[in-house]
mmCIF file of C-alpha atoms and ligand atoms in Angstrom:
data_model
loop_
_atom_site.group_PDB
_atom_site.id
_atom_site.type_symbol
_atom_site.label_atom_id
_atom_site.label_comp_id
_atom_site.label_asym_id
_atom_site.label_seq_id
_atom_site.Cartn_x
_atom_site.Cartn_y
_atom_site.Cartn_z
ATOM 1 C CA UNK A 1 -0.125 -0.002 0.006
ATOM 2 C CA UNK A 2 1.338 3.551 -0.575
ATOM 3 C CA UNK A 3 1.802 5.979 1.924
ATOM 4 C CA UNK A 4 -1.390 8.152 1.298
ATOM 5 C CA UNK A 5 -3.649 5.107 1.371
ATOM 6 C CA UNK A 6 -2.153 4.083 4.707
ATOM 7 C CA UNK A 7 -2.980 7.760 5.850
ATOM 8 C CA UNK A 8 -6.407 7.779 5.045
ATOM 9 C CA UNK A 9 -7.227 4.303 6.316
ATOM 10 C CA UNK A 10 -5.827 5.553 9.707
ATOM 11 C CA UNK A 11 -7.883 8.503 9.711
ATOM 12 C CA UNK A 12 -11.161 6.582 8.716
ATOM 13 C CA UNK A 13 -10.208 3.960 11.500
ATOM 14 C CA UNK A 14 -9.614 6.595 14.103
ATOM 15 C CA UNK A 15 -12.801 8.598 13.175
ATOM 16 C CA UNK A 16 -14.733 5.238 13.289
ATOM 17 C CA UNK A 17 -13.251 4.788 16.931
ATOM 18 C CA UNK A 18 -13.720 8.236 17.826
ATOM 19 C CA UNK A 19 -17.559 7.979 16.976
ATOM 20 C CA UNK A 20 -17.708 4.751 18.746
ATOM 21 C CA UNK A 21 -16.195 6.141 21.921
ATOM 22 C CA UNK A 22 -18.460 9.483 21.149
ATOM 23 C CA UNK A 23 -21.418 7.440 21.043
ATOM 24 C CA UNK A 24 -20.466 5.421 24.178
ATOM 25 C CA UNK A 25 -19.588 8.069 26.478
ATOM 26 C CA UNK A 26 -22.647 10.375 25.552
ATOM 27 C CA UNK A 27 -25.747 9.706 27.310
ATOM 28 C CA UNK A 28 -29.355 9.468 25.495
ATOM 29 C CA UNK A 29 -30.284 12.933 24.597
ATOM 30 C CA UNK A 30 -32.229 14.381 27.600
ATOM 31 C CA UNK A 31 -35.633 15.418 26.875
ATOM 32 C CA UNK A 32 -38.343 17.382 28.614
ATOM 33 C CA UNK A 33 -41.437 15.930 29.231
ATOM 34 C CA UNK A 34 -44.532 18.232 31.003
ATOM 35 C CA UNK A 35 -47.204 16.423 33.352
ATOM 36 C CA UNK A 36 -50.514 17.064 31.242
ATOM 37 C CA UNK A 37 -53.024 16.079 33.835
ATOM 38 C CA UNK A 38 -55.770 18.018 35.309
ATOM 39 C CA UNK A 39 -57.962 17.084 38.452
ATOM 40 C CA UNK A 40 -56.734 14.656 40.736
ATOM 41 C CA UNK A 41 -54.575 11.625 41.424
ATOM 42 C CA UNK A 42 -52.705 11.251 38.147
ATOM 43 C CA UNK A 43 -49.847 8.186 38.587
ATOM 44 C CA UNK A 44 -46.318 9.467 38.079
ATOM 45 C CA UNK A 45 -45.519 6.026 36.765
ATOM 46 C CA UNK A 46 -48.457 6.056 34.248
ATOM 47 C CA UNK A 47 -47.351 7.376 30.712
ATOM 48 C CA UNK A 48 -50.342 8.996 30.140
ATOM 49 C CA UNK A 49 -49.642 11.515 32.665
ATOM 50 C CA UNK A 50 -46.957 12.804 30.452
ATOM 51 C CA UNK A 51 -46.624 14.593 27.074
ATOM 52 C CA UNK A 52 -43.206 12.983 26.364
ATOM 53 C CA UNK A 53 -43.217 9.832 28.050
ATOM 54 C CA UNK A 54 -42.373 8.788 31.807
ATOM 55 C CA UNK A 55 -39.361 11.103 32.548
ATOM 56 C CA UNK A 56 -36.247 8.920 32.832
ATOM 57 C CA UNK A 57 -32.860 9.546 34.579
ATOM 58 C CA UNK A 58 -31.336 11.828 31.997
ATOM 59 C CA UNK A 59 -34.536 13.852 31.469
ATOM 60 C CA UNK A 60 -36.350 16.981 32.685
ATOM 61 C CA UNK A 61 -39.376 16.347 34.288
ATOM 62 C CA UNK A 62 -42.064 19.307 34.528
ATOM 63 C CA UNK A 63 -44.655 19.103 36.890
ATOM 64 C CA UNK A 64 -46.547 21.730 35.562
ATOM 65 C CA UNK A 65 -50.407 23.116 34.926
ATOM 66 C CA UNK A 66 -53.396 22.332 37.163
ATOM 67 C CA UNK A 67 -53.668 18.889 38.575
ATOM 68 C CA UNK A 68 -52.367 16.534 41.221
ATOM 69 C CA UNK A 69 -49.615 14.081 40.352
ATOM 70 C CA UNK A 70 -48.871 11.150 42.803
ATOM 71 C CA UNK A 71 -45.565 9.153 43.208
ATOM 72 C CA UNK A 72 -47.375 6.308 45.242
ATOM 73 C CA UNK A 73 -45.971 3.291 46.906
ATOM 74 C CA UNK A 74 -43.952 1.212 44.057
ATOM 75 C CA UNK A 75 -43.269 4.193 41.870
ATOM 76 C CA UNK A 76 -39.751 5.119 42.370
ATOM 77 C CA UNK A 77 -38.729 7.485 39.346
ATOM 78 C CA UNK A 78 -35.229 8.843 39.093
ATOM 79 C CA UNK A 79 -35.053 11.977 36.787
ATOM 80 C CA UNK A 80 -32.301 14.227 35.515
ATOM 81 C CA UNK A 81 -33.916 17.632 36.458
ATOM 82 C CA UNK A 82 -37.212 18.343 38.209
ATOM 83 C CA UNK A 83 -39.098 21.731 37.577
ATOM 84 C CA UNK A 84 -42.273 21.916 39.587
ATOM 85 C CA UNK A 85 -44.859 21.415 41.271
ATOM 86 C CA UNK A 86 -45.779 24.600 39.803
ATOM 87 C CA UNK A 87 -44.411 26.017 36.755
ATOM 88 C CA UNK A 88 -45.908 29.046 35.064
ATOM 89 C CA UNK A 89 -49.746 29.076 34.896
ATOM 90 C CA UNK A 90 -52.192 26.916 36.966
ATOM 91 C CA UNK A 91 -51.429 25.457 40.629
ATOM 92 C CA UNK A 92 -49.855 21.999 40.607
ATOM 93 C CA UNK A 93 -49.837 19.438 43.402
ATOM 94 C CA UNK A 94 -47.181 16.730 43.790
ATOM 95 C CA UNK A 95 -47.824 14.051 46.278
ATOM 96 C CA UNK A 96 -44.827 11.905 47.406
ATOM 97 C CA UNK A 97 -45.070 8.626 48.999
ATOM 98 C CA UNK A 98 -42.089 6.513 47.866
ATOM 99 C CA UNK A 99 -38.357 7.046 46.610
ATOM 100 C CA UNK A 100 -37.627 10.045 44.043
ATOM 101 C CA UNK A 101 -34.321 10.651 42.953
ATOM 102 C CA UNK A 102 -33.140 13.751 41.094
ATOM 103 C CA UNK A 103 -29.940 12.410 39.641
ATOM 104 C CA UNK A 104 -28.492 15.092 37.328
ATOM 105 C CA UNK A 105 -28.950 18.397 38.533
ATOM 106 C CA UNK A 106 -31.081 20.508 40.682
ATOM 107 C CA UNK A 107 -34.764 20.584 41.842
ATOM 108 C CA UNK A 108 -36.799 23.905 41.112
ATOM 109 C CA UNK A 109 -40.193 23.998 42.946
ATOM 110 C CA UNK A 110 -42.598 26.766 42.790
ATOM 111 C CA UNK A 111 -40.749 27.744 39.533
ATOM 112 C CA UNK A 112 -42.195 30.889 38.116
ATOM 113 C CA UNK A 113 -45.772 29.521 39.229
ATOM 114 C CA UNK A 114 -47.674 28.147 42.067
ATOM 115 C CA UNK A 115 -47.347 24.677 43.454
ATOM 116 C CA UNK A 116 -48.335 22.368 46.395
ATOM 117 C CA UNK A 117 -45.891 19.565 47.681
ATOM 118 C CA UNK A 118 -46.971 16.954 49.823
ATOM 119 C CA UNK A 119 -44.076 14.895 51.359
ATOM 120 C CA UNK A 120 -46.075 11.876 53.303
ATOM 121 C CA UNK A 121 -44.811 8.850 55.120
ATOM 122 C CA UNK A 122 -42.636 6.714 52.437
ATOM 123 C CA UNK A 123 -40.873 9.319 50.606
ATOM 124 C CA UNK A 124 -37.240 9.247 50.242
ATOM 125 C CA UNK A 125 -36.288 12.440 48.135
ATOM 126 C CA UNK A 126 -32.758 12.624 47.316
ATOM 127 C CA UNK A 127 -31.673 15.387 44.987
ATOM 128 C CA UNK A 128 -28.083 15.510 43.720
ATOM 129 C CA UNK A 129 -27.029 18.891 43.464
ATOM 130 C CA UNK A 130 -29.179 21.442 45.402
ATOM 131 C CA UNK A 131 -33.085 22.344 45.996
ATOM 132 C CA UNK A 132 -34.668 25.569 45.243
ATOM 133 C CA UNK A 133 -38.330 25.700 46.762
ATOM 134 C CA UNK A 134 -40.357 28.932 45.816
ATOM 135 C CA UNK A 135 -38.025 29.880 42.898
ATOM 136 C CA UNK A 136 -39.373 33.021 41.238
ATOM 137 C CA UNK A 137 -42.795 31.295 42.278
ATOM 138 C CA UNK A 138 -44.679 29.968 45.357
ATOM 139 C CA UNK A 139 -44.570 26.727 47.064
ATOM 140 C CA UNK A 140 -46.411 25.569 49.540
ATOM 141 C CA UNK A 141 -45.261 22.414 51.479
ATOM 142 C CA UNK A 142 -46.960 19.909 53.751
ATOM 143 C CA UNK A 143 -44.585 17.352 55.373
ATOM 144 C CA UNK A 144 -46.085 14.456 57.307
ATOM 145 C CA UNK A 145 -43.318 12.075 57.167
ATOM 146 C CA UNK A 146 -40.737 10.752 54.834
ATOM 147 C CA UNK A 147 -37.298 12.748 54.150
ATOM 148 C CA UNK A 148 -35.562 15.205 51.980
ATOM 149 C CA UNK A 149 -31.824 15.119 51.411
ATOM 150 C CA UNK A 150 -29.574 17.139 49.273
ATOM 151 C CA UNK A 151 -25.473 17.221 49.355
ATOM 152 C CA UNK A 152 -25.540 20.406 48.048
ATOM 153 C CA UNK A 153 -27.698 23.769 49.488
ATOM 154 C CA UNK A 154 -31.134 24.224 49.837
ATOM 155 C CA UNK A 155 -32.964 27.600 49.353
ATOM 156 C CA UNK A 156 -36.350 28.540 50.136
ATOM 157 C CA UNK A 157 -38.240 31.643 48.741
ATOM 158 C CA UNK A 158 -35.223 32.658 46.327
ATOM 159 C CA UNK A 159 -34.719 34.130 42.828
ATOM 160 C CA UNK A 160 -36.721 37.505 43.444
ATOM 161 C CA UNK A 161 -38.749 39.269 46.058
ATOM 162 C CA UNK A 162 -42.099 37.888 44.727
ATOM 163 C CA UNK A 163 -40.934 34.451 45.568
ATOM 164 C CA UNK A 164 -42.517 32.712 48.716
ATOM 165 C CA UNK A 165 -42.095 29.481 50.529
ATOM 166 C CA UNK A 166 -44.588 28.312 53.353
ATOM 167 C CA UNK A 167 -44.051 24.755 55.262
ATOM 168 C CA UNK A 168 -46.017 22.775 57.724
ATOM 169 C CA UNK A 169 -43.822 20.169 58.926
ATOM 170 C CA UNK A 170 -45.346 17.558 61.156
ATOM 171 C CA UNK A 171 -42.828 14.873 61.009
ATOM 172 C CA UNK A 172 -40.072 13.421 58.810
ATOM 173 C CA UNK A 173 -36.623 15.177 57.991
ATOM 174 C CA UNK A 174 -35.205 17.665 55.944
ATOM 175 C CA UNK A 175 -31.203 17.869 55.777
ATOM 176 C CA UNK A 176 -28.421 19.145 53.627
ATOM 177 C CA UNK A 177 -24.586 18.975 53.630
ATOM 178 C CA UNK A 178 -24.238 22.456 53.343
ATOM 179 C CA UNK A 179 -26.169 25.683 54.012
ATOM 180 C CA UNK A 180 -29.647 26.273 54.477
ATOM 181 C CA UNK A 181 -31.458 29.753 53.670
ATOM 182 C CA UNK A 182 -34.710 30.085 54.791
ATOM 183 C CA UNK A 183 -35.631 33.175 52.607
ATOM 184 C CA UNK A 184 -33.032 34.821 50.250
ATOM 185 C CA UNK A 185 -35.249 37.173 48.170
ATOM 186 C CA UNK A 186 -39.094 36.554 49.230
ATOM 187 C CA UNK A 187 -40.902 35.769 52.148
ATOM 188 C CA UNK A 188 -40.500 32.539 54.119
ATOM 189 C CA UNK A 189 -42.539 30.953 56.742
ATOM 190 C CA UNK A 190 -41.718 27.349 58.212
ATOM 191 C CA UNK A 191 -44.189 25.754 60.879
ATOM 192 C CA UNK A 192 -42.863 22.603 62.700
ATOM 193 C CA UNK A 193 -44.750 20.642 64.930
ATOM 194 C CA UNK A 194 -42.519 17.850 64.669
ATOM 195 C CA UNK A 195 -39.453 16.002 62.961
ATOM 196 C CA UNK A 196 -36.014 17.494 62.162
ATOM 197 C CA UNK A 197 -34.079 19.808 60.188
ATOM 198 C CA UNK A 198 -30.500 19.519 60.168
ATOM 199 C CA UNK A 199 -27.147 20.425 58.365
ATOM 200 C CA UNK A 200 -23.618 20.279 59.349
ATOM 201 C CA UNK A 201 -23.185 23.570 57.864
ATOM 202 C CA UNK A 202 -24.821 26.976 58.465
ATOM 203 C CA UNK A 203 -28.337 28.341 58.077
ATOM 204 C CA UNK A 204 -29.743 31.812 57.433
ATOM 205 C CA UNK A 205 -32.987 32.698 58.531
ATOM 206 C CA UNK A 206 -33.223 35.199 55.604
ATOM 207 C CA UNK A 207 -30.081 35.866 53.530
ATOM 208 C CA UNK A 208 -29.718 38.028 50.728
ATOM 209 C CA UNK A 209 -29.681 41.726 51.600
ATOM 210 C CA UNK A 210 -33.383 42.245 50.693
ATOM 211 C CA UNK A 211 -36.359 43.457 52.616
ATOM 212 C CA UNK A 212 -38.005 39.974 52.966
ATOM 213 C CA UNK A 213 -39.338 38.438 56.212
ATOM 214 C CA UNK A 214 -38.671 35.056 57.506
ATOM 215 C CA UNK A 215 -40.370 33.259 60.193
ATOM 216 C CA UNK A 216 -39.402 29.967 61.753
ATOM 217 C CA UNK A 217 -41.634 28.521 64.486
ATOM 218 C CA UNK A 218 -40.886 25.497 66.399
ATOM 219 C CA UNK A 219 -43.458 24.172 68.630
ATOM 220 C CA UNK A 220 -42.125 20.439 68.593
ATOM 221 C CA UNK A 221 -39.251 18.644 66.667
ATOM 222 C CA UNK A 222 -35.722 19.844 66.213
ATOM 223 C CA UNK A 223 -33.636 22.027 64.098
ATOM 224 C CA UNK A 224 -29.993 21.164 64.514
ATOM 225 C CA UNK A 225 -27.309 23.425 62.739
ATOM 226 C CA UNK A 226 -23.689 22.483 62.924
ATOM 227 C CA UNK A 227 -22.121 25.891 62.031
ATOM 228 C CA UNK A 228 -23.579 29.401 62.428
ATOM 229 C CA UNK A 229 -27.586 30.337 62.537
ATOM 230 C CA UNK A 230 -27.831 33.531 61.259
ATOM 231 C CA UNK A 231 -30.864 35.626 61.681
ATOM 232 C CA UNK A 232 -31.735 38.796 59.734
ATOM 233 C CA UNK A 233 -29.375 39.766 57.012
ATOM 234 C CA UNK A 234 -29.343 43.557 55.710
ATOM 235 C CA UNK A 235 -32.614 45.233 55.621
ATOM 236 C CA UNK A 236 -34.661 41.877 56.326
ATOM 237 C CA UNK A 237 -36.771 40.764 59.148
ATOM 238 C CA UNK A 238 -36.318 37.323 60.947
ATOM 239 C CA UNK A 239 -38.476 35.954 63.576
ATOM 240 C CA UNK A 240 -37.720 32.842 65.572
ATOM 241 C CA UNK A 241 -40.431 31.176 67.757
ATOM 242 C CA UNK A 242 -39.806 28.451 69.952
ATOM 243 C CA UNK A 243 -42.923 26.977 72.030
ATOM 244 C CA UNK A 244 -41.428 23.496 72.407
ATOM 245 C CA UNK A 245 -38.793 21.171 70.840
ATOM 246 C CA UNK A 246 -35.281 22.497 70.487
ATOM 247 C CA UNK A 247 -32.980 24.357 68.128
ATOM 248 C CA UNK A 248 -29.374 24.506 68.569
ATOM 249 C CA UNK A 249 -26.357 25.707 66.612
ATOM 250 C CA UNK A 250 -22.765 26.424 67.073
ATOM 251 C CA UNK A 251 -22.901 30.113 66.823
ATOM 252 C CA UNK A 252 -25.934 32.183 67.161
ATOM 253 C CA UNK A 253 -26.253 35.712 65.220
ATOM 254 C CA UNK A 254 -29.413 37.524 66.103
ATOM 255 C CA UNK A 255 -29.416 40.379 63.462
ATOM 256 C CA UNK A 256 -26.108 40.269 61.797
ATOM 257 C CA UNK A 257 -26.012 42.913 58.973
ATOM 258 C CA UNK A 258 -27.038 46.565 58.456
ATOM 259 C CA UNK A 259 -30.731 47.250 58.868
ATOM 260 C CA UNK A 260 -31.702 43.839 59.878
ATOM 261 C CA UNK A 261 -34.407 43.132 62.478
ATOM 262 C CA UNK A 262 -34.350 39.903 64.479
ATOM 263 C CA UNK A 263 -36.756 38.681 67.095
ATOM 264 C CA UNK A 264 -36.381 35.611 69.165
ATOM 265 C CA UNK A 265 -39.540 34.535 71.068
ATOM 266 C CA UNK A 266 -39.043 31.616 73.555
ATOM 267 C CA UNK A 267 -42.050 30.362 75.573
ATOM 268 C CA UNK A 268 -40.852 26.777 75.864
ATOM 269 C CA UNK A 269 -38.293 24.233 74.569
ATOM 270 C CA UNK A 270 -34.622 24.980 74.296
ATOM 271 C CA UNK A 271 -32.733 27.203 72.162
ATOM 272 C CA UNK A 272 -28.911 26.353 72.668
ATOM 273 C CA UNK A 273 -25.507 27.645 71.061
ATOM 274 C CA UNK A 274 -21.774 27.497 71.876
ATOM 275 C CA UNK A 275 -21.474 31.262 71.283
ATOM 276 C CA UNK A 276 -23.133 34.248 69.774
ATOM 277 C CA UNK A 277 -24.683 37.661 69.915
ATOM 278 C CA UNK A 278 -26.555 40.475 68.505
ATOM 279 C CA UNK A 279 -25.814 43.200 65.997
ATOM 280 C CA UNK A 280 -22.390 41.255 64.952
ATOM 281 C CA UNK A 281 -21.741 42.569 61.461
ATOM 282 C CA UNK A 282 -23.804 46.172 61.200
ATOM 283 C CA UNK A 283 -26.188 48.558 62.788
ATOM 284 C CA UNK A 284 -29.158 46.416 63.572
ATOM 285 C CA UNK A 285 -31.941 45.753 65.757
ATOM 286 C CA UNK A 286 -32.643 42.527 67.937
ATOM 287 C CA UNK A 287 -35.130 41.360 70.459
ATOM 288 C CA UNK A 288 -35.039 38.486 72.813
ATOM 289 C CA UNK A 289 -38.614 37.638 74.679
ATOM 290 C CA UNK A 290 -38.492 34.668 76.799
ATOM 291 C CA UNK A 291 -41.964 33.950 78.840
ATOM 292 C CA UNK A 292 -40.579 30.241 79.521
ATOM 293 C CA UNK A 293 -38.219 27.779 78.277
ATOM 294 C CA UNK A 294 -34.460 27.822 78.176
ATOM 295 C CA UNK A 295 -32.284 30.166 76.254
ATOM 296 C CA UNK A 296 -28.461 28.622 76.853
ATOM 297 C CA UNK A 297 -25.357 29.777 75.367
ATOM 298 C CA UNK A 298 -22.335 27.694 76.665
ATOM 299 C CA UNK A 299 -19.676 30.707 75.584
ATOM 300 C CA UNK A 300 -19.812 34.283 75.657
ATOM 301 C CA UNK A 301 -23.132 36.126 74.479
ATOM 302 C CA UNK A 302 -22.457 39.542 73.438
ATOM 303 C CA UNK A 303 -25.333 42.211 72.909
ATOM 304 C CA UNK A 304 -25.104 45.097 70.466
ATOM 305 C CA UNK A 305 -21.839 44.378 69.103
ATOM 306 C CA UNK A 306 -21.723 46.913 66.475
ATOM 307 C CA UNK A 307 -21.850 50.414 67.669
ATOM 308 C CA UNK A 308 -25.629 51.852 67.193
ATOM 309 C CA UNK A 309 -27.148 48.604 67.232
ATOM 310 C CA UNK A 310 -29.883 47.744 69.615
ATOM 311 C CA UNK A 311 -30.851 44.870 71.586
ATOM 312 C CA UNK A 312 -33.666 44.060 74.058
ATOM 313 C CA UNK A 313 -33.687 41.098 76.164
ATOM 314 C CA UNK A 314 -37.106 40.666 78.103
ATOM 315 C CA UNK A 315 -36.910 37.879 80.660
ATOM 316 C CA UNK A 316 -40.450 37.771 81.763
ATOM 317 C CA UNK A 317 -40.081 33.958 82.171
ATOM 318 C CA UNK A 318 -37.821 31.035 81.518
ATOM 319 C CA UNK A 319 -34.018 30.950 82.207
ATOM 320 C CA UNK A 320 -31.120 32.657 80.238
ATOM 321 C CA UNK A 321 -28.080 30.858 81.008
ATOM 322 C CA UNK A 322 -24.926 32.178 79.429
ATOM 323 C CA UNK A 323 -21.046 31.299 79.692
ATOM 324 C CA UNK A 324 -20.058 34.871 79.964
ATOM 325 C CA UNK A 325 -22.263 38.107 78.998
ATOM 326 C CA UNK A 326 -20.936 41.274 77.408
ATOM 327 C CA UNK A 327 -23.636 44.136 77.134
ATOM 328 C CA UNK A 328 -22.337 47.048 75.050
ATOM 329 C CA UNK A 329 -23.945 50.339 74.780
ATOM 330 C CA UNK A 330 -27.487 49.825 73.073
ATOM 331 C CA UNK A 331 -27.951 46.683 74.861
ATOM 332 C CA UNK A 332 -30.629 46.327 77.797
ATOM 333 C CA UNK A 333 -31.759 43.296 79.708
ATOM 334 C CA UNK A 334 -35.133 43.451 81.437
ATOM 335 C CA UNK A 335 -35.738 40.915 83.987
ATOM 336 C CA UNK A 336 -39.126 40.158 85.029
ATOM 337 C CA UNK A 337 -40.218 36.536 86.358
ATOM 338 C CA UNK A 338 -37.320 35.044 84.323
ATOM 339 C CA UNK A 339 -33.789 34.059 85.646
ATOM 340 C CA UNK A 340 -30.429 35.284 84.403
ATOM 341 C CA UNK A 341 -27.796 32.829 84.940
ATOM 342 C CA UNK A 342 -23.898 33.317 84.103
ATOM 343 C CA UNK A 343 -21.320 31.262 84.608
ATOM 344 C CA UNK A 344 -18.684 31.661 87.494
ATOM 345 C CA UNK A 345 -18.665 34.373 90.161
ATOM 346 C CA UNK A 346 -19.171 37.595 87.961
ATOM 347 C CA UNK A 347 -21.364 39.251 90.571
ATOM 348 C CA UNK A 348 -19.247 42.673 90.153
ATOM 349 C CA UNK A 349 -19.575 42.810 86.385
ATOM 350 C CA UNK A 350 -23.234 42.049 86.759
ATOM 351 C CA UNK A 351 -23.795 44.835 89.207
ATOM 352 C CA UNK A 352 -21.657 47.355 87.201
ATOM 353 C CA UNK A 353 -24.283 46.701 84.116
ATOM 354 C CA UNK A 354 -26.843 47.298 86.933
ATOM 355 C CA UNK A 355 -25.327 50.647 88.001
ATOM 356 C CA UNK A 356 -24.968 51.526 84.247
ATOM 357 C CA UNK A 357 -28.700 50.769 83.828
ATOM 358 C CA UNK A 358 -27.957 48.141 81.248
ATOM 359 C CA UNK A 359 -29.777 45.342 83.410
ATOM 360 C CA UNK A 360 -32.877 46.516 84.976
ATOM 361 C CA UNK A 361 -35.897 44.850 86.830
ATOM 362 C CA UNK A 362 -39.686 45.074 85.597
ATOM 363 C CA UNK A 363 -39.118 47.609 83.295
ATOM 364 C CA UNK A 364 -37.150 49.728 85.866
ATOM 365 C CA UNK A 365 -39.740 49.106 88.830
ATOM 366 C CA UNK A 366 -38.285 46.238 90.140
ATOM 367 C CA UNK A 367 -35.373 45.589 92.591
ATOM 368 C CA UNK A 368 -32.539 43.258 91.523
ATOM 369 C CA UNK A 369 -30.953 40.412 93.522
ATOM 370 C CA UNK A 370 -27.196 39.274 92.323
ATOM 371 C CA UNK A 371 -25.948 36.147 94.052
ATOM 372 C CA UNK A 372 -23.253 33.543 93.357
ATOM 373 C CA UNK A 373 -24.509 30.160 94.149
ATOM 374 C CA UNK A 374 -21.085 28.550 93.706
ATOM 375 C CA UNK A 375 -21.505 27.628 90.036
ATOM 376 C CA UNK A 376 -23.649 30.589 88.734
ATOM 377 C CA UNK A 377 -23.953 34.209 89.285
ATOM 378 C CA UNK A 378 -27.785 34.177 89.644
ATOM 379 C CA UNK A 379 -29.634 37.473 88.855
ATOM 380 C CA UNK A 380 -33.506 37.863 89.625
ATOM 381 C CA UNK A 381 -36.052 40.776 90.034
ATOM 382 C CA UNK A 382 -38.356 41.513 92.679
ATOM 383 C CA UNK A 383 -40.973 43.825 92.403
ATOM 384 C CA UNK A 384 -41.908 47.313 94.149
ATOM 385 C CA UNK A 385 -45.383 46.962 92.675
ATOM 386 C CA UNK A 386 -45.686 50.619 91.124
ATOM 387 C CA UNK A 387 -48.887 52.891 91.508
ATOM 388 C CA UNK A 388 -51.772 51.389 89.420
ATOM 389 C CA UNK A 389 -50.485 47.755 89.437
ATOM 390 C CA UNK A 390 -53.379 46.590 91.192
ATOM 391 C CA UNK A 391 -52.636 42.718 91.048
ATOM 392 C CA UNK A 392 -49.070 43.031 92.344
ATOM 393 C CA UNK A 393 -47.581 41.474 89.167
ATOM 394 C CA UNK A 394 -45.381 44.465 88.681
ATOM 395 C CA UNK A 395 -46.882 45.134 85.209
ATOM 396 C CA UNK A 396 -49.505 47.790 84.591
ATOM 397 C CA UNK A 397 -51.735 46.427 81.984
ATOM 398 C CA UNK A 398 -55.120 45.406 80.713
ATOM 399 C CA UNK A 399 -55.397 43.047 83.721
ATOM 400 C CA UNK A 400 -55.096 46.009 86.361
ATOM 401 C CA UNK A 401 -57.491 48.118 84.061
ATOM 402 C CA UNK A 402 -60.099 45.172 84.408
ATOM 403 C CA UNK A 403 -59.601 45.122 88.104
ATOM 404 C CA UNK A 404 -59.976 48.923 88.537
ATOM 405 C CA UNK A 405 -63.184 48.787 86.061
ATOM 406 C CA UNK A 406 -64.767 45.972 88.092
ATOM 407 C CA UNK A 407 -64.091 47.668 91.376
ATOM 408 C CA UNK A 408 -65.531 51.139 89.848
ATOM 409 C CA UNK A 409 -68.660 49.203 88.539
ATOM 410 C CA UNK A 410 -69.436 47.621 91.731
ATOM 411 C CA UNK A 411 -69.091 50.542 94.251
HETATM 412 CA CA1 LIG B 501 -50.455 44.331 87.292
#
């Protein structure tokens, strides 16, 4: 054979090998298939529910339109991408009772549309890269069991300020290996009465330098944050209510950027962290209202770290137990029926805060007692019963007015 023939033959063979190789490594072309059902109870594993067959492991499943799609027991789909429930027009509902795997990339629920997601016992949802819930749209979620897990991050109410996410979690678990963002651009409401939310990384209760509101209410169940729990980024409002159950983190930042407003209300249960404070990275506003339960920080808790920040702690009940306490200007602790405990003998430090008006009792009407019990410095308040306090609880409010009005009407 002459040399040019050999050369062309080699090129053809190489080309053929390349073609074989190319065909072998490139997966089937991904297709988008849309849920086309209207009304209730369409089965995900029924091809008639889709306009382009049941989505496969490389495909984009788009759960859109007006209707309810169900992943029922025995139907265990794996898809490449998941969009919905809720995409463009209509209100789509997705109910999940068995395994769902998003193998290729992310899941965008409430994606430029409105959807309802029901996660029920038996659901095992695994999303390969990350989860957006309420992404330029609205997602309503009800979780009564099962699990949601992603190794990536998880963002609620994100994309723009019209995005919204609300969730009622009664049982089950939501976990990620990286950050969880409860509101980044739009409003986010999470109500827990059971189950677990956990990450070894951080949680932002509103993150994104926008003006939205994020409310996390825990009345049962546990929230476990391995790193920092940050409340209220610049301009946003964050509210954490704990009625029962527990919330724990490594660091706890209550209002942490310019213009942020954070409120923690504890009436029961336990909030615990290893360190933390208020107004950490900007001029912001913080309130901690306790009427019961425990607020435990094993290390230092610092009030109003950034100059110009304000922080008010109202201890109307429960116990605030701190490893150590720093109260900067702008910080105020008002002790009512609650108890403030600080590790070690820091009686003189606490008295200096009392003398400078940073710790008061009953809004200034109380007398404060500070003692070292051998382990903790314990500050409590007694009440002088100011004029007008007819029931002797040191508060002048509608209860006193009721007594006054009753006496007046009966005499
Ligand atoms: Ca009273």
